[in-house]
Amino acid sequence: MSTELAQLLERVRALFEDVDFTAVREWKAEGADRKAVGHMPIYVPRELIHASGMLPVGVLGGGDRLEIIRGDAYFQSYICHIPRSTIEMALTGRLDALDGMLFPSICDVIRNLSGMWRLLFPDRYVRYVDVPQNFSPDVGGAFWRQELEQLLDDFAGLSGRAADQEALRRSIAVYNENRREIGALYEARSHEPWVYPASELYLVVRAGNVLPPEEHTELVRSYRQLAAAEDRHEQDLSRVVVVGTFCEQPPLGLLLTLERAGCSIVDDDLLLGQRWLTDDVSEVGDPIEALATAYLECSCQTASVYQPEGRRGAWLVESVRRNQAEGVIFCAPSFCDPALLEQPMLVDALAAAGIPHTQFKYAENTGQFAAIREQAGTFSDSIRLWSDA
Amino acid sequence: MSPETGAPPREIPKERSMLLQKEMIAGHYQDLASAPETGRKVVYTFVPGNLTELMRSFDVLPVLPEINALQSGMRKLSGDYISEAEKQGHSEDVCTYVKCDIGMLKQGNVGPTGQPLPEPDLLLLSYTGCFTFMKWFELLRQEYDCPVAMLHVPYQADGTIHDHHRAYVVEQLESEIIPKLEQVTGQQFDEDRLRAELELSAVAEDDLVWVLESAKNVPSPIDAYFGGVYYIGPMFTAFRGTQEGVDYYRTLRAEIEERLAAGRGPITPDGELEEERYRLVLEGPPNWTSFRDFWRMFSEEGAVVVASSYTKVGGLYDRGFRHDPSRPLETLADYCMGCYTNLGLPSRVDLIADYIREYRADGFMINSVKSCNSFSVGQLLMLRQLEERTGVPGGFIESDLVDPRYFSAANIKNRIESYLQMLEQKRGTAA
Ligand code: SF4
Ligand code: SF4
């Protein structure tokens, strides 16, 4: 491996392992008036935070890198893990660098967590971001435009700097470029997955949760070029799509386990918020209108988005086809209602399309992968046999 | 002392309201069973944020899958239904109401009266206060070839209904819900009829509130949780906006007025409670599979629930909301947004803290159900905050709605008893 690539990977790994948000603290330390706004997984309009001169920070749980001492006392045993580690980080001061916190509408856990935040930290800025489930421009669009305007007002109050239209358009362009670059990396991975192992790609993309977007775009671009220049050989692995990982993130060890078990991930819903919009947001005209339209027309398909046409699963089948995958791995956090409730519908869609699948659950701090390795290995062998037949 | 001094109680037969409710429900299920012959259209929808008056104005019959699930729980059928759904690939981790409903569907969709339920002509997905609702109807849509109307109700995270939230809901009613009801029924929307129904709702709502608030009396003539779930039945299901609903609540109120005047305590599974020893506020839904046993764990100790949050999932009438015929669609929007499950945690804590004070409660208890993230996430923090704010100690128990595997009777009984003993000791120290 080239020194440059090794250094890049070392950097993204360090960013991933650091549950103290040091990168965010360092960024803030460079200017007395610098502010940062955190947000839970999936979609928030980061462009608005950025245009207001603040750093958007993705808070994706503590994974297996954080010992839960106080967080468990706030949640019953049958609730997923990410709210525990998030509360733990907040109570231990790790999120002190964040001047505000956004809770996107994704499920009842995140929703209620926003209320817990209000109760626990009454002096901090907190907002529940209720995205529309009605996709008509005059109805859901009108609602969402007003919500975006309110968010923008809030951010102006928080940063002391109101974003003008020009600043908003600039931020839209910055995030368009970031999404395009991540999209290009996913595309390249789909063609040559052995060049961009999931365990590397994940860390590279994930770094965008704590770095300024401009810097992250450069990082993704360098990684793609550096990895492509490596002499990595095609391996006989099964091509799989991983679904269910859109919120609580699986431990890195789980991704490595899948790879070691013979599965090559060619598409996934990890870090979905960073890839939420499937097309560019318009860089001309009214930026709020542009963001609202993009949400209505270009949102990806996932469990938290209402599907008016009732074609649950069509997008998954499409992803399998587009990425020439041979099977699907349902990999959902334990107790994750959105992911688990929709699994039977996705399974039906796959069955109708004759696509094999397997399923298991994880928690972000799972440390034992033997059973998963076994299961994924058997699955990988079976689909290889299937495709050879 | 009565919170409202009305006319002297009328002479009525004992527990007439119970019989009346039974008749109403039987009639409703009979209407449903005969819908294929009569041609009446059937709409499946949810309790929180239900648009009963609007549906009634189109002559459609509502089916509420949560009610079917809880009825299956009470009739000890839910265990089977849940395992049926799990066999079909539904996760053991998710809400058991959904699995109970899916299992019931797979086993012939026979309703609580033993008659099969008709298939829906429309799935009205009123997405109020719970994400699971969305997935639930996406699952049902796979089973039925019928349209779905989605009503997205914004969450009241900061406890305020903003104008653009109200406008959003009204626009959805106008552009999505009403056109689909028109399409399914072939009837035009009749605003005057809706107004007339809303007027009837408000009358019944006044009487329901009187009944709930009668628990401010010491001793209380009602149990506002175990009895309360019966009292809210007609209001939260198919009978808002009907004369039957109005009559039911008149009758119920008269009964409770009589009970109050005679200084009698609430009804329990073992007859009338003779001595009120503890006054409690309860947060969280009840367990349905062992409902009576659960109730007894309180009543045998003389514990009366004087106020509960569960009886507000279909509307917070006691905090002043009334359906208002002068602004028909706006009032429906406000109703949907104001249901208990659609409130942020701080508003929920405020409400329960107020109940503890207003109803002079000795304690409060949280029944945390595994099924329901909407209710359960944050309840441990609510417990602490309520204790701090009110100085009243809280108890915490865990069970489930309709999954019998999660009702551990001995454990729950033990917890309730120790909690009440602690209240007793506290009282002793205070005296
Ligand atoms: S992991 Fe699933 S249930 Fe938990 S917060 Fe995320 S989306 Fe909600
Ligand atoms: S999660 Fe709770 S509110 Fe939602 S359907 Fe289940 S029991 Fe009802």
Coordinates of N, CA and C in Angstrom, one line a residue, chain B residues 25-113:
Chain B
I25 N -71.4 -1.4 20.4 CA -70.3 -2.1 19.8 C -70.8 -3.3 18.9
A26 N -71.7 -4.0 19.5 CA -72.3 -5.2 18.8 C -73.0 -4.7 17.5
G27 N -73.7 -3.6 17.6 CA -74.3 -3.0 16.4 C -73.3 -2.6 15.3
H28 N -72.2 -2.1 15.8 CA -71.2 -1.6 14.9 C -70.6 -2.8 14.2
Y29 N -70.2 -3.9 14.9 CA -69.7 -5.0 14.3 C -70.7 -5.7 13.4
Q30 N -71.9 -5.6 13.7 CA -73.0 -6.2 12.9 C -73.0 -5.4 11.5
D31 N -72.9 -4.1 11.7 CA -72.9 -3.3 10.4 C -71.7 -3.7 9.6
L32 N -70.6 -3.9 10.3 CA -69.4 -4.3 9.5 C -69.6 -5.6 8.8
A33 N -70.1 -6.6 9.6 CA -70.2 -7.9 9.0 C -71.2 -7.9 7.8
S34 N -72.2 -7.0 7.9 CA -73.1 -7.0 6.8 C -72.8 -6.0 5.7
A35 N -71.6 -5.4 5.8 CA -71.2 -4.4 4.8 C -71.1 -4.9 3.4
P36 N -70.6 -6.2 3.2 CA -70.6 -6.7 1.8 C -72.0 -6.7 1.2
E37 N -73.0 -7.0 2.0 CA -74.4 -7.0 1.5 C -75.0 -5.6 1.4
T38 N -74.8 -4.8 2.4 CA -75.4 -3.5 2.4 C -74.7 -2.5 1.4
G39 N -73.4 -2.9 1.1 CA -72.7 -2.0 0.2 C -72.0 -0.8 0.9
R40 N -72.1 -0.8 2.3 CA -71.4 0.3 3.0 C -69.9 0.1 2.9
K41 N -69.3 1.3 2.7 CA -67.8 1.3 2.5 C -67.1 1.2 3.9
V42 N -66.0 0.6 3.9 CA -65.2 0.3 5.1 C -63.9 1.0 5.0
V43 N -63.5 1.7 6.1 CA -62.2 2.4 6.1 C -61.5 1.9 7.3
Y44 N -60.2 1.4 7.1 CA -59.4 1.0 8.2 C -58.6 2.3 8.6
T45 N -58.5 2.6 9.9 CA -57.7 3.7 10.3 C -57.2 3.5 11.8
F46 N -56.6 4.5 12.3 CA -56.0 4.4 13.7 C -56.7 5.2 14.7
V47 N -56.5 4.9 16.0 CA -57.2 5.6 17.1 C -56.6 7.1 17.2
P48 N -55.3 7.2 17.4 CA -54.8 8.6 17.6 C -55.0 9.4 16.3
G49 N -55.7 10.5 16.4 CA -55.9 11.3 15.2 C -56.9 10.7 14.3
N50 N -57.9 10.0 14.8 CA -58.9 9.4 13.9 C -59.9 10.5 13.4
L51 N -60.3 10.4 12.2 CA -61.2 11.4 11.6 C -62.6 10.9 11.5
T52 N -63.1 10.4 12.7 CA -64.4 9.7 12.7 C -65.5 10.6 12.1
E53 N -65.6 11.9 12.5 CA -66.7 12.7 12.0 C -66.7 12.8 10.5
L54 N -65.4 13.0 10.0 CA -65.3 13.1 8.5 C -65.7 11.8 7.8
M55 N -65.3 10.7 8.4 CA -65.7 9.4 7.8 C -67.2 9.2 7.9
R56 N -67.7 9.5 9.1 CA -69.2 9.4 9.2 C -69.9 10.2 8.2
S57 N -69.4 11.4 7.9 CA -70.1 12.3 7.0 C -70.1 11.7 5.6
F58 N -69.3 10.7 5.4 CA -69.4 9.9 4.1 C -70.1 8.6 4.3
D59 N -70.7 8.4 5.4 CA -71.4 7.1 5.7 C -70.5 5.9 5.7
V60 N -69.2 6.1 5.9 CA -68.3 4.9 5.9 C -68.2 4.3 7.3
L61 N -67.8 3.1 7.4 CA -67.7 2.4 8.7 C -66.2 2.3 9.0
P62 N -65.8 2.8 10.2 CA -64.4 2.6 10.5 C -64.1 1.3 11.2
V63 N -62.9 0.8 10.8 CA -62.3 -0.4 11.5 C -61.0 0.1 12.1
L64 N -60.7 -0.2 13.4 CA -59.5 0.3 14.0 C -58.7 -0.9 14.4
P65 N -57.6 -1.2 13.7 CA -56.9 -2.4 13.9 C -56.3 -2.5 15.3
E66 N -56.0 -1.3 16.0 CA -55.5 -1.4 17.3 C -56.5 -2.0 18.3
I67 N -57.8 -1.6 18.0 CA -58.9 -2.1 18.9 C -59.0 -3.6 18.7
N68 N -58.9 -4.0 17.4 CA -59.0 -5.5 17.2 C -57.9 -6.2 17.9
A69 N -56.7 -5.6 17.9 CA -55.6 -6.2 18.5 C -55.8 -6.3 20.0
L70 N -56.3 -5.2 20.6 CA -56.4 -5.3 22.1 C -57.6 -6.2 22.5
Q71 N -58.6 -6.3 21.6 CA -59.7 -7.2 21.9 C -59.2 -8.7 21.8
S72 N -58.3 -8.9 20.8 CA -57.7 -10.3 20.7 C -56.9 -10.6 21.9
G73 N -56.2 -9.5 22.4 CA -55.4 -9.7 23.7 C -56.4 -10.1 24.8
M74 N -57.5 -9.4 25.0 CA -58.4 -9.7 26.1 C -59.0 -11.1 25.9
R75 N -59.2 -11.5 24.7 CA -59.8 -12.8 24.5 C -58.8 -13.9 24.4
K76 N -57.5 -13.6 24.7 CA -56.5 -14.6 24.8 C -56.1 -15.2 23.4
L77 N -56.4 -14.5 22.4 CA -56.0 -15.0 21.1 C -54.7 -14.4 20.5
S78 N -54.3 -13.3 21.2 CA -53.1 -12.6 20.6 C -51.9 -13.4 20.5
G79 N -51.6 -14.3 21.5 CA -50.4 -15.1 21.5 C -50.3 -15.9 20.2
D80 N -51.4 -16.5 19.8 CA -51.4 -17.3 18.6 C -51.2 -16.4 17.4
Y81 N -51.9 -15.3 17.4 CA -51.7 -14.4 16.2 C -50.3 -13.9 16.1
I82 N -49.7 -13.6 17.2 CA -48.3 -13.1 17.1 C -47.4 -14.2 16.6
S83 N -47.6 -15.4 17.1 CA -46.6 -16.4 16.6 C -46.9 -16.7 15.1
E84 N -48.1 -16.6 14.7 CA -48.4 -16.7 13.3 C -47.6 -15.7 12.5
A85 N -47.6 -14.4 12.9 CA -46.9 -13.4 12.2 C -45.4 -13.6 12.3
E86 N -44.9 -14.1 13.4 CA -43.5 -14.3 13.5 C -43.1 -15.5 12.6
K87 N -44.0 -16.4 12.5 CA -43.7 -17.5 11.5 C -43.6 -17.0 10.1
Q88 N -44.3 -16.0 9.8 CA -44.3 -15.4 8.5 C -43.1 -14.5 8.3
G89 N -42.3 -14.3 9.3 CA -41.1 -13.5 9.1 C -41.0 -12.2 9.8
H90 N -42.1 -11.9 10.6 CA -42.0 -10.7 11.3 C -41.2 -10.8 12.6
S91 N -40.4 -9.8 12.8 CA -39.4 -9.9 13.9 C -40.0 -9.9 15.3
E92 N -39.3 -10.6 16.2 CA -39.8 -10.7 17.6 C -39.7 -9.3 18.2
D93 N -38.8 -8.4 17.6 CA -38.6 -7.1 18.3 C -39.6 -6.1 18.1
V94 N -40.5 -6.2 17.1 CA -41.4 -5.1 16.7 C -42.7 -5.1 17.5
C95 N -43.4 -4.0 17.3 CA -44.7 -3.7 18.0 C -45.7 -4.9 17.8
T96 N -46.2 -5.4 18.9 CA -47.0 -6.6 18.9 C -48.5 -6.3 18.4
Y97 N -48.9 -5.1 18.4 CA -50.2 -4.7 17.8 C -50.2 -5.1 16.3
V98 N -49.1 -4.8 15.7 CA -49.0 -5.0 14.2 C -49.0 -6.5 14.0
K99 N -48.2 -7.3 14.8 CA -48.1 -8.7 14.5 C -49.5 -9.4 14.9
C100 N -50.1 -8.9 15.9 CA -51.4 -9.5 16.3 C -52.4 -9.3 15.1
D101 N -52.4 -8.1 14.5 CA -53.3 -7.8 13.4 C -53.0 -8.6 12.2
I102 N -51.7 -8.7 11.9 CA -51.3 -9.5 10.7 C -51.7 -11.0 10.9
G103 N -51.4 -11.5 12.2 CA -51.7 -12.9 12.5 C -53.2 -13.1 12.4
M104 N -54.0 -12.2 12.9 CA -55.5 -12.3 12.8 C -55.9 -12.3 11.3
L105 N -55.3 -11.5 10.5 CA -55.7 -11.4 9.1 C -55.4 -12.8 8.4
K106 N -54.2 -13.3 8.8 CA -53.8 -14.6 8.2 C -54.7 -15.7 8.6
Q107 N -55.4 -15.5 9.8 CA -56.2 -16.6 10.2 C -57.7 -16.3 10.0
G108 N -58.0 -15.5 9.0 CA -59.4 -15.3 8.5 C -60.0 -14.0 8.9
N109 N -59.3 -13.1 9.6 CA -59.7 -11.8 10.0 C -61.1 -11.8 10.7
V110 N -61.2 -12.7 11.7 CA -62.5 -12.8 12.4 C -62.4 -11.7 13.6
G111 N -63.4 -10.9 13.6 CA -63.4 -9.8 14.6 C -63.9 -10.3 16.0
P112 N -63.9 -9.4 16.9 CA -64.2 -9.7 18.3 C -65.6 -10.4 18.5
T113 N -66.5 -10.2 17.6 CA -67.8 -10.8 17.8 C -67.9 -12.1 17.1

